[in-house]
Amino acid sequence: MTAIFTDRDVSLHQQAEGLSVQGDVDIASAAALAAEGTRWLTDQRPEAVAFDFSKVSTPRNVALSVLLQWMRTCHLHHIRVTSIALSAPLERLAELAELDALINAPYEPSAC
């Protein structure tokens, strides 16, 4: 696991299968975290990627915003999202926001 970004209480790591976020994603760190992950996705252009938010302990909507930004980047660059792991608190927040169906839907890039 290689650290890509660290800011205060949150870090972003590259794993063999994708990106992992650990710590507390807050309003002060979310924009930089989203930008670093987006930069990694556009620079690396993997065929497939997994996102691991299972070690994000505090459920904040900005953490889900970061994830949605990365999912949008994958869609734009035809990167297949193989899995998304959320911590239990983030799963509950996604359900409350009615984003769980979007997050759990498999994404396969089209051949266009």
Tab-separated table of C-alpha atoms in Angstrom:
chain	number	residue	atom	x	y	z
A	1	MET	CA	0.000	0.000	0.000
A	2	THR	CA	1.478	3.338	-1.101
A	3	ALA	CA	0.380	6.653	0.403
A	4	ILE	CA	-0.707	9.105	-2.294
A	5	PHE	CA	-2.102	11.864	-0.085
A	6	THR	CA	-2.183	12.722	3.599
A	7	ASP	CA	-3.897	15.702	5.185
A	8	ARG	CA	-4.605	16.042	8.878
A	9	ASP	CA	-6.732	13.015	9.802
A	10	VAL	CA	-7.231	11.447	6.372
A	11	SER	CA	-5.023	9.558	3.940
A	12	LEU	CA	-5.358	8.106	0.462
A	13	HIS	CA	-3.491	4.949	-0.481
A	14	GLN	CA	-2.919	3.086	-3.710
A	15	GLN	CA	-3.544	-0.625	-3.350
A	16	ALA	CA	-3.044	-3.364	-5.908
A	17	GLU	CA	-6.718	-3.190	-6.892
A	18	GLY	CA	-7.383	0.539	-6.482
A	19	LEU	CA	-7.708	3.327	-3.944
A	20	SER	CA	-8.232	3.180	-0.198
A	21	VAL	CA	-9.277	6.074	2.058
A	22	GLN	CA	-8.550	5.986	5.780
A	23	GLY	CA	-9.440	8.381	8.559
A	24	ASP	CA	-11.853	11.264	8.862
A	25	VAL	CA	-12.895	12.923	5.589
A	26	ASP	CA	-14.084	16.407	6.475
A	27	ILE	CA	-14.947	19.576	4.596
A	28	ALA	CA	-11.379	20.874	4.936
A	29	SER	CA	-9.796	17.802	3.314
A	30	ALA	CA	-12.468	16.589	0.883
A	31	ALA	CA	-11.608	18.785	-2.119
A	32	ALA	CA	-7.904	17.933	-2.017
A	33	LEU	CA	-8.683	14.242	-1.454
A	34	ALA	CA	-11.074	14.193	-4.417
A	35	ALA	CA	-8.537	15.990	-6.610
A	36	GLU	CA	-5.697	13.598	-5.719
A	37	GLY	CA	-7.833	10.531	-6.411
A	38	THR	CA	-9.076	12.016	-9.678
A	39	ARG	CA	-5.512	12.836	-10.699
A	40	TRP	CA	-4.425	9.271	-9.909
A	41	LEU	CA	-7.305	7.835	-11.966
A	42	THR	CA	-6.619	10.050	-14.983
A	43	ASP	CA	-2.845	9.541	-14.830
A	44	GLN	CA	-2.927	5.771	-14.261
A	45	ARG	CA	-5.991	5.001	-16.421
A	46	PRO	CA	-6.428	1.513	-14.953
A	47	GLU	CA	-8.741	-0.859	-16.780
A	48	ALA	CA	-10.535	-1.536	-13.492
A	49	VAL	CA	-10.486	-0.079	-10.012
A	50	ALA	CA	-11.876	-0.772	-6.537
A	51	PHE	CA	-12.621	1.894	-3.943
A	52	ASP	CA	-12.221	1.104	-0.253
A	53	PHE	CA	-13.826	3.509	2.222
A	54	SER	CA	-14.184	0.831	4.915
A	55	LYS	CA	-11.749	2.627	7.236
A	56	VAL	CA	-13.615	5.947	7.151
A	57	SER	CA	-15.108	6.081	10.621
A	58	THR	CA	-17.098	9.325	10.632
A	59	PRO	CA	-20.087	9.370	8.270
A	60	ARG	CA	-20.011	12.673	6.416
A	61	ASN	CA	-21.636	13.546	3.134
A	62	VAL	CA	-18.334	14.933	1.846
A	63	ALA	CA	-16.867	11.403	1.939
A	64	LEU	CA	-19.688	10.243	-0.325
A	65	SER	CA	-19.093	13.299	-2.538
A	66	VAL	CA	-15.460	12.239	-2.983
A	67	LEU	CA	-16.588	8.740	-3.958
A	68	LEU	CA	-19.151	10.087	-6.432
A	69	GLN	CA	-16.504	12.327	-8.019
A	70	TRP	CA	-14.246	9.313	-8.531
A	71	MET	CA	-17.133	7.280	-9.950
A	72	ARG	CA	-17.845	10.125	-12.400
A	73	THR	CA	-14.160	10.165	-13.411
A	74	CYS	CA	-14.293	6.413	-14.018
A	75	HIS	CA	-17.357	6.863	-16.178
A	76	LEU	CA	-15.685	9.607	-18.243
A	77	HIS	CA	-12.514	7.564	-18.768
A	78	HIS	CA	-14.196	4.165	-19.242
A	79	ILE	CA	-12.662	2.639	-16.108
A	80	ARG	CA	-14.574	-0.331	-14.713
A	81	VAL	CA	-15.427	-0.060	-10.996
A	82	THR	CA	-15.090	-3.580	-9.609
A	83	SER	CA	-16.121	-2.921	-6.015
A	84	ILE	CA	-16.871	-0.224	-3.489
A	85	ALA	CA	-16.424	-0.945	0.209
A	86	LEU	CA	-17.972	1.463	2.704
A	87	SER	CA	-17.709	1.512	6.469
A	88	ALA	CA	-20.947	0.693	8.299
A	89	PRO	CA	-21.563	4.376	9.180
A	90	LEU	CA	-21.022	5.432	5.548
A	91	GLU	CA	-23.333	2.651	4.338
A	92	ARG	CA	-26.086	3.979	6.615
A	93	LEU	CA	-25.516	7.526	5.361
A	94	ALA	CA	-25.659	6.341	1.733
A	95	GLU	CA	-28.940	4.570	2.466
A	96	LEU	CA	-30.407	7.691	4.125
A	97	ALA	CA	-29.348	9.796	1.140
A	98	GLU	CA	-30.791	7.135	-1.202
A	99	LEU	CA	-27.411	6.771	-2.899
A	100	ASP	CA	-26.929	3.111	-2.030
A	101	ALA	CA	-28.469	1.854	-5.285
A	102	LEU	CA	-26.160	4.096	-7.328
A	103	ILE	CA	-23.084	3.140	-5.314
A	104	ASN	CA	-23.882	-0.576	-5.392
A	105	ALA	CA	-24.759	-0.708	-9.099
A	106	PRO	CA	-21.985	-2.297	-11.137
A	107	TYR	CA	-20.378	0.003	-13.661
A	108	GLU	CA	-19.129	-1.446	-16.910
A	109	PRO	CA	-17.811	1.080	-19.438
A	110	SER	CA	-19.502	1.018	-22.801
A	111	ALA	CA	-17.616	0.138	-25.920
A	112	CYS	CA	-18.215	3.561	-27.507
